[in-house]
XYZ file of N, CA and C in Angstrom:
498
model
N 0.850 -1.168 0.000
C 0.000 0.000 0.000
C 0.898 1.233 0.000
N 0.548 2.214 -0.807
C 1.351 3.419 -0.916
C 1.017 4.450 0.147
N 1.857 5.471 0.201
C 1.695 6.535 1.206
C 0.393 7.302 0.997
N 0.102 7.649 -0.239
C -1.124 8.394 -0.528
C -2.348 7.542 -0.222
N -2.301 6.285 -0.613
C -3.418 5.378 -0.356
C -3.655 5.229 1.140
N -2.592 5.052 1.904
C -2.717 4.913 3.354
C -3.337 6.171 3.967
N -2.915 7.331 3.503
C -3.465 8.593 4.008
C -4.947 8.725 3.675
N -5.309 8.300 2.480
C -6.715 8.339 2.065
C -7.551 7.388 2.924
N -7.001 6.239 3.251
C -7.704 5.290 4.122
C -7.927 5.908 5.499
N -6.923 6.610 6.010
C -7.062 7.283 7.308
C -8.236 8.261 7.260
N -8.291 9.069 6.200
C -9.389 10.034 6.064
C -10.737 9.323 5.987
N -10.801 8.249 5.204
C -12.060 7.499 5.080
C -12.486 6.902 6.414
N -11.537 6.342 7.146
C -11.856 5.746 8.450
C -12.329 6.804 9.446
N -11.761 8.007 9.348
C -12.177 9.095 10.228
C -13.469 9.758 9.752
N -13.864 9.463 8.507
C -15.072 10.064 7.947
C -14.909 11.546 7.653
N -13.709 11.937 7.212
C -13.417 13.349 6.955
C -12.864 13.529 5.543
N -12.685 14.785 5.152
C -12.147 15.101 3.840
C -10.658 14.812 3.745
N -10.172 14.780 2.511
C -8.778 14.444 2.231
C -8.246 15.413 1.191
N -7.179 16.114 1.522
C -6.542 17.039 0.572
C -5.096 16.614 0.387
N -4.622 16.748 -0.835
C -3.257 16.350 -1.181
C -2.514 17.546 -1.739
N -1.263 17.686 -1.330
C -0.367 18.657 -1.946
C 1.040 18.083 -1.883
N 1.989 18.862 -2.363
C 3.373 18.408 -2.413
C 4.290 19.526 -1.941
N 5.342 19.163 -1.233
C 6.279 20.150 -0.710
C 6.775 21.151 -1.736
N 7.225 20.707 -2.912
C 7.753 21.655 -3.894
C 6.720 22.647 -4.426
N 5.439 22.310 -4.354
C 4.375 23.182 -4.859
C 4.132 24.353 -3.917
N 4.443 24.163 -2.642
C 4.187 25.192 -1.630
C 5.374 26.148 -1.565
N 5.440 27.058 -2.525
C 6.552 28.007 -2.636
C 6.561 29.050 -1.531
N 5.380 29.595 -1.263
C 5.266 30.736 -0.350
C 4.319 30.394 0.790
N 4.449 31.093 1.913
C 3.520 30.862 3.021
C 2.057 31.017 2.606
N 1.787 31.914 1.660
C 0.416 32.101 1.192
C -0.150 30.851 0.534
N 0.716 30.080 -0.133
C 0.265 28.821 -0.736
C -0.226 27.865 0.349
N 0.563 27.757 1.414
C 0.183 26.896 2.530
C -1.064 27.431 3.225
N -1.115 28.745 3.428
C -2.263 29.358 4.107
C -3.553 29.077 3.346
N -3.503 29.143 2.025
C -4.690 28.872 1.212
C -5.225 27.467 1.429
N -4.329 26.511 1.524
C -4.753 25.124 1.754
C -5.270 24.949 3.177
N -4.509 25.461 4.146
C -4.888 25.277 5.551
C -6.232 25.919 5.879
N -6.488 27.089 5.318
C -7.754 27.773 5.621
C -8.940 27.136 4.899
N -8.672 26.300 3.918
C -9.765 25.627 3.203
C -10.138 24.288 3.836
N -9.378 23.842 4.818
C -9.657 22.558 5.451
C -10.908 22.633 6.321
N -11.731 21.623 6.213
C -12.900 21.478 7.082
C -12.429 20.852 8.397
N -13.229 20.956 9.455
C -12.809 20.369 10.731
C -12.405 18.896 10.597
N -11.221 18.597 11.119
C -10.667 17.237 11.207
C -10.252 16.621 9.877
N -10.219 17.397 8.790
C -9.742 16.881 7.509
C -8.326 16.334 7.647
N -7.958 15.469 6.702
C -6.594 14.957 6.605
C -5.906 15.697 5.466
N -4.761 16.295 5.771
C -3.930 16.958 4.761
C -2.692 16.107 4.555
N -2.473 15.692 3.310
C -1.315 14.873 2.948
C -0.330 15.743 2.173
N 0.891 15.878 2.691
C 1.944 16.620 1.990
C 3.009 15.623 1.569
N 3.056 15.336 0.277
C 4.079 14.446 -0.265
C 5.379 15.232 -0.416
N 6.490 14.533 -0.357
C 7.812 15.170 -0.458
C 7.934 16.328 0.528
N 7.508 16.097 1.756
C 7.490 17.157 2.766
C 8.899 17.675 3.058
N 9.903 16.866 2.775
C 11.285 17.311 2.992
C 11.675 18.450 2.052
N 10.880 18.689 1.020
C 11.193 19.744 0.053
C 10.459 21.056 0.317
N 9.819 21.171 1.486
C 9.219 22.456 1.856
C 10.316 23.501 2.001
N 10.038 24.715 1.565
C 11.005 25.790 1.786
C 11.045 26.099 3.281
N 12.167 26.593 3.788
C 12.268 26.884 5.227
C 11.183 27.829 5.733
N 10.819 28.843 4.961
C 9.810 29.800 5.419
C 8.424 29.155 5.481
N 8.105 28.287 4.534
C 6.823 27.582 4.556
C 6.802 26.593 5.723
N 7.923 25.934 5.946
C 8.015 24.999 7.071
C 7.759 25.717 8.399
N 8.299 26.927 8.543
C 8.073 27.714 9.768
C 6.584 27.996 9.975
N 5.872 28.325 8.908
C 4.428 28.570 9.013
C 3.689 27.303 9.427
N 4.176 26.184 8.953
C 3.520 24.920 9.260
C 3.610 24.580 10.749
N 4.691 24.991 11.400
C 4.877 24.677 12.827
C 3.698 25.139 13.673
N 3.315 26.397 13.551
C 2.216 26.908 14.388
C 0.883 26.271 13.994
N 0.749 25.925 12.724
C -0.474 25.245 12.292
C -0.567 23.863 12.935
N 0.556 23.171 13.010
C 0.577 21.834 13.601
C 0.373 21.882 15.114
N 0.977 22.856 15.757
C 0.961 22.908 17.222
C -0.297 23.562 17.790
N -0.715 24.672 17.187
C -1.781 25.492 17.770
C -2.998 25.661 16.867
N -2.972 25.083 15.681
C -4.043 25.264 14.690
C -4.284 26.741 14.420
N -3.189 27.465 14.199
C -3.314 28.877 13.807
C -2.071 29.268 13.012
N -2.245 30.294 12.205
C -1.124 30.848 11.445
C -1.153 32.363 11.566
N 0.013 32.964 11.445
C 0.135 34.419 11.438
C 0.440 34.861 10.020
N -0.365 35.770 9.519
C -0.201 36.289 8.161
C 0.212 37.751 8.245
N 1.235 38.113 7.482
C 1.664 39.511 7.413
C 0.865 40.222 6.325
N 0.292 41.354 6.697
C -0.456 42.193 5.763
C 0.374 43.441 5.514
N 0.583 43.742 4.253
C 1.326 44.932 3.836
C 2.816 44.766 4.114
N 3.585 45.810 3.781
C 5.034 45.799 3.971
C 5.468 47.110 4.599
N 6.674 47.112 5.098
C 7.249 48.341 5.645
C 6.599 48.776 6.940
N 6.539 50.112 7.172
C 6.025 50.627 8.442
C 4.547 50.320 8.679
N 3.789 50.099 7.613
C 2.356 49.824 7.778
C 2.056 48.319 7.886
N 3.103 47.496 7.904
C 2.903 46.045 7.996
C 2.313 45.671 9.352
N 1.430 44.683 9.323
C 0.866 44.176 10.572
C 0.605 42.678 10.411
N 0.545 42.016 11.522
C 0.332 40.577 11.545
C -1.098 40.274 11.976
N -1.720 39.346 11.270
C -3.068 38.903 11.617
C -2.987 37.413 11.935
N -3.574 37.035 13.050
C -3.594 35.632 13.437
C -4.891 35.000 12.938
N -4.753 33.893 12.217
C -5.914 33.183 11.676
C -6.018 31.829 12.366
N -7.173 31.589 12.990
C -7.429 30.287 13.601
C -7.824 29.295 12.512
N -7.313 28.093 12.636
C -7.589 27.033 11.671
C -8.481 25.974 12.298
N -9.195 25.267 11.442
C -9.906 24.087 11.922
C -8.876 23.029 12.300
N -9.150 22.228 13.325
C -8.222 21.139 13.639
C -8.121 20.196 12.443
N -6.939 19.660 12.213
C -6.723 18.775 11.073
C -5.651 17.752 11.425
N -5.582 16.710 10.622
C -4.533 15.702 10.743
C -3.577 15.898 9.584
N -2.304 16.036 9.890
C -1.286 16.197 8.855
C -0.529 14.891 8.685
N -0.450 14.436 7.442
C 0.385 13.297 7.096
C 1.452 13.823 6.150
N 2.694 13.700 6.556
C 3.809 14.106 5.712
C 4.532 12.871 5.220
N 4.861 12.844 3.936
C 5.533 11.677 3.365
C 6.829 12.097 2.697
N 7.817 11.244 2.826
C 9.096 11.490 2.182
C 9.808 10.167 1.957
N 10.586 10.116 0.915
C 11.477 8.978 0.710
C 12.884 9.346 1.178
N 13.033 10.567 1.670
C 14.338 11.072 2.110
C 14.234 11.591 3.544
N 13.939 10.715 4.481
C 13.696 11.139 5.865
C 14.900 11.838 6.484
N 16.083 11.548 6.006
C 17.281 12.219 6.510
C 17.306 13.702 6.188
N 16.498 14.132 5.224
C 16.447 15.546 4.851
C 15.403 16.329 5.635
N 14.614 15.643 6.463
C 13.656 16.364 7.313
C 14.416 17.103 8.405
N 14.002 18.326 8.673
C 14.637 19.058 9.765
C 14.178 18.452 11.091
N 15.036 18.529 12.090
C 14.694 17.993 13.416
C 13.444 18.659 13.996
N 13.288 19.997 13.869
C 12.073 20.617 14.413
C 10.790 20.111 13.750
N 10.826 19.878 12.446
C 9.626 19.373 11.772
C 9.337 17.944 12.218
N 10.347 17.105 12.223
C 10.170 15.709 12.624
C 9.609 15.623 14.048
N 10.096 16.486 14.936
C 9.677 16.457 16.345
C 8.209 16.827 16.525
N 7.635 17.549 15.584
C 6.249 17.995 15.722
C 5.226 16.934 15.315
N 5.681 15.883 14.693
C 4.773 14.795 14.329
C 4.619 13.852 15.512
N 3.392 13.465 15.805
C 3.136 12.559 16.919
C 3.570 11.138 16.626
N 3.517 10.755 15.371
C 3.861 9.390 14.973
C 4.798 9.466 13.774
N 5.891 8.720 13.830
C 6.814 8.595 12.703
C 6.865 7.131 12.301
N 6.489 6.848 11.071
C 6.481 5.479 10.565
C 7.407 5.354 9.376
N 7.910 4.146 9.176
C 8.718 3.841 8.003
C 8.014 2.723 7.241
N 7.655 2.982 5.997
C 7.010 1.968 5.170
C 8.077 1.250 4.355
N 7.980 -0.062 4.326
C 8.934 -0.870 3.566
C 8.534 -0.900 2.088
N 9.529 -1.179 1.244
C 9.239 -1.381 -0.171
C 8.529 -2.721 -0.343
N 7.822 -2.870 -1.448
C 7.104 -4.105 -1.725
C 8.079 -5.202 -2.132
N 7.779 -6.426 -1.712
C 8.602 -7.560 -2.136
C 8.179 -7.950 -3.555
N 9.058 -8.661 -4.291
C 8.757 -9.001 -5.695
C 7.456 -9.785 -5.879
N 7.153 -10.714 -4.983
C 5.932 -11.523 -5.139
C 4.678 -10.653 -5.047
N 4.666 -9.721 -4.118
C 3.512 -8.824 -3.979
C 3.398 -7.916 -5.195
N 4.531 -7.420 -5.661
C 4.516 -6.570 -6.859
C 3.989 -7.333 -8.068
N 4.351 -8.597 -8.179
C 3.860 -9.394 -9.300
C 2.337 -9.520 -9.254
N 1.776 -9.673 -8.066
C 0.314 -9.716 -7.933
C -0.306 -8.385 -8.349
N 0.321 -7.298 -7.945
C -0.173 -5.963 -8.311
C -0.114 -5.783 -9.823
N 0.981 -6.209 -10.418
C 1.161 -6.083 -11.869
C 0.104 -6.902 -12.611
N -0.136 -8.125 -12.154
C -1.141 -8.979 -12.811
C -2.540 -8.380 -12.676
N -2.844 -7.830 -11.512
C -4.153 -7.194 -11.315
C -4.288 -5.975 -12.226
N -3.223 -5.174 -12.310
C -3.251 -3.992 -13.175
C -3.402 -4.395 -14.634
N -2.721 -5.460 -15.035
C -2.838 -5.946 -16.410
C -4.276 -6.370 -16.702
N -4.902 -7.030 -15.731
C -6.295 -7.447 -15.894
C -7.198 -6.217 -16.059
N -6.972 -5.186 -15.236
C -7.780 -3.967 -15.334
C -7.571 -3.261 -16.672
N -6.341 -3.343 -17.192
C -6.032 -2.734 -18.490
C -6.439 -3.632 -19.659
N -6.927 -4.843 -19.311
C -7.305 -5.833 -20.330
C -6.124 -6.175 -21.231
N -4.979 -6.372 -20.568
C -3.748 -6.727 -21.268
C -3.290 -8.086 -20.745
N -3.132 -9.068 -21.629
C -2.627 -10.357 -21.142
C -1.166 -10.211 -20.702
N -0.800 -10.935 -19.651
C 0.583 -10.869 -19.180
C 1.008 -12.256 -18.715
N 2.205 -12.640 -19.105
C 2.757 -13.921 -18.673
C 3.480 -13.731 -17.349
N 3.606 -14.831 -16.613
C 4.277 -14.774 -15.314
C 5.690 -14.205 -15.434
N 6.417 -14.644 -16.467
C 7.798 -14.168 -16.652
C 7.848 -12.656 -16.850
N 6.879 -12.122 -17.557
C 6.839 -10.672 -17.786
C 6.574 -9.932 -16.478
N 5.666 -10.464 -15.664
C 5.392 -9.842 -14.362
C 6.632 -9.870 -13.480
N 7.386 -10.964 -13.545
C 8.636 -11.068 -12.776
C 9.616 -9.993 -13.232
N 9.784 -9.843 -14.535
C 10.739 -8.855 -15.064
C 10.328 -7.428 -14.707
N 9.050 -7.129 -14.815
C 8.581 -5.780 -14.454
C 8.804 -5.539 -12.966
N 8.502 -6.539 -12.131
C 8.681 -6.357 -10.681
C 10.148 -6.125 -10.332
N 11.058 -6.779 -11.032
C 12.499 -6.595 -10.775
C 12.959 -5.170 -11.067
N 12.309 -4.541 -12.011
C 12.734 -3.212 -12.449
C 11.960 -2.073 -11.775
N 11.051 -2.394 -10.881
C 10.168 -1.366 -10.323
C 10.632 -0.795 -8.988
N 11.803 -1.194 -8.533
C 12.401 -0.657 -7.296
C 11.443 -0.736 -6.104
N 10.645 -1.818 -6.054
C 9.770 -2.041 -4.911
C 8.569 -1.124 -4.824
N 8.253 -0.442 -5.939
C 7.214 0.588 -5.923
C 6.117 0.285 -6.951
N 4.867 0.119 -6.513
C 3.776 -0.160 -7.449
C 3.601 0.909 -8.527
N 3.812 2.165 -8.178
C 3.655 3.241 -9.167
C 4.600 3.013 -10.347
N 5.846 2.649 -10.054
C 6.823 2.395 -11.116
C 6.438 1.132 -11.881
N 6.000 0.101 -11.161
C 5.579 -1.141 -11.813
C 4.435 -0.879 -12.789
N 3.442 -0.123 -12.356
C 2.301 0.176 -13.232
C 2.710 1.037 -14.414
N 3.630 1.943 -14.191
C 4.133 2.773 -15.288
C 4.853 1.909 -16.324
N 5.683 0.989 -15.859
C 6.383 0.084 -16.778
C 5.393 -0.807 -17.523
N 4.381 -1.289 -16.819
C 3.366 -2.128 -17.461
C 2.671 -1.368 -18.583
N 2.291 -0.133 -18.325
C 1.623 0.666 -19.368
C 2.561 0.914 -20.544
N 3.843 1.050 -20.266
C 4.808 1.320 -21.324
C 5.019 0.110 -22.229
N 4.981 -1.098 -21.663
C 5.297 -2.292 -22.458
C 4.067 -3.002 -23.023
N 2.881 -2.556 -22.677
C 1.677 -3.293 -23.106
C 1.478 -3.334 -24.579
């Protein structure tokens, strides 16, 4: 099961909404603020590649995670002022394949840290065969073995290779 799928299951089990974004997409604090303020109470927010958040966006995320609020700067210079915006409570799921690149302060703010293992070849072969069936593409066992060997333990890569060779 993938990171996004697991996060979606969490949202479904909680009976709440599910929003997805990616660290590199959140360039500015305003990008993050737009997503956070759109969350309904108890929604699950999934940030893929969370290790790629810019430092300034990561700083904004801290207060959102800890206090469910963010501070927004209005205007610049002498007329600048800060407005505090209360957020609905939410569950944040951050995913990364590069956990060593997470800053210690960000890692410390998560209540649970999990490590998901890569898929073994036999499981990947089952996934590949199921995907082939859904695509209505016949596949031999040997082909599923070869695709699984080249997929680096990841169903997304396996499915991409399957679509490429069909």
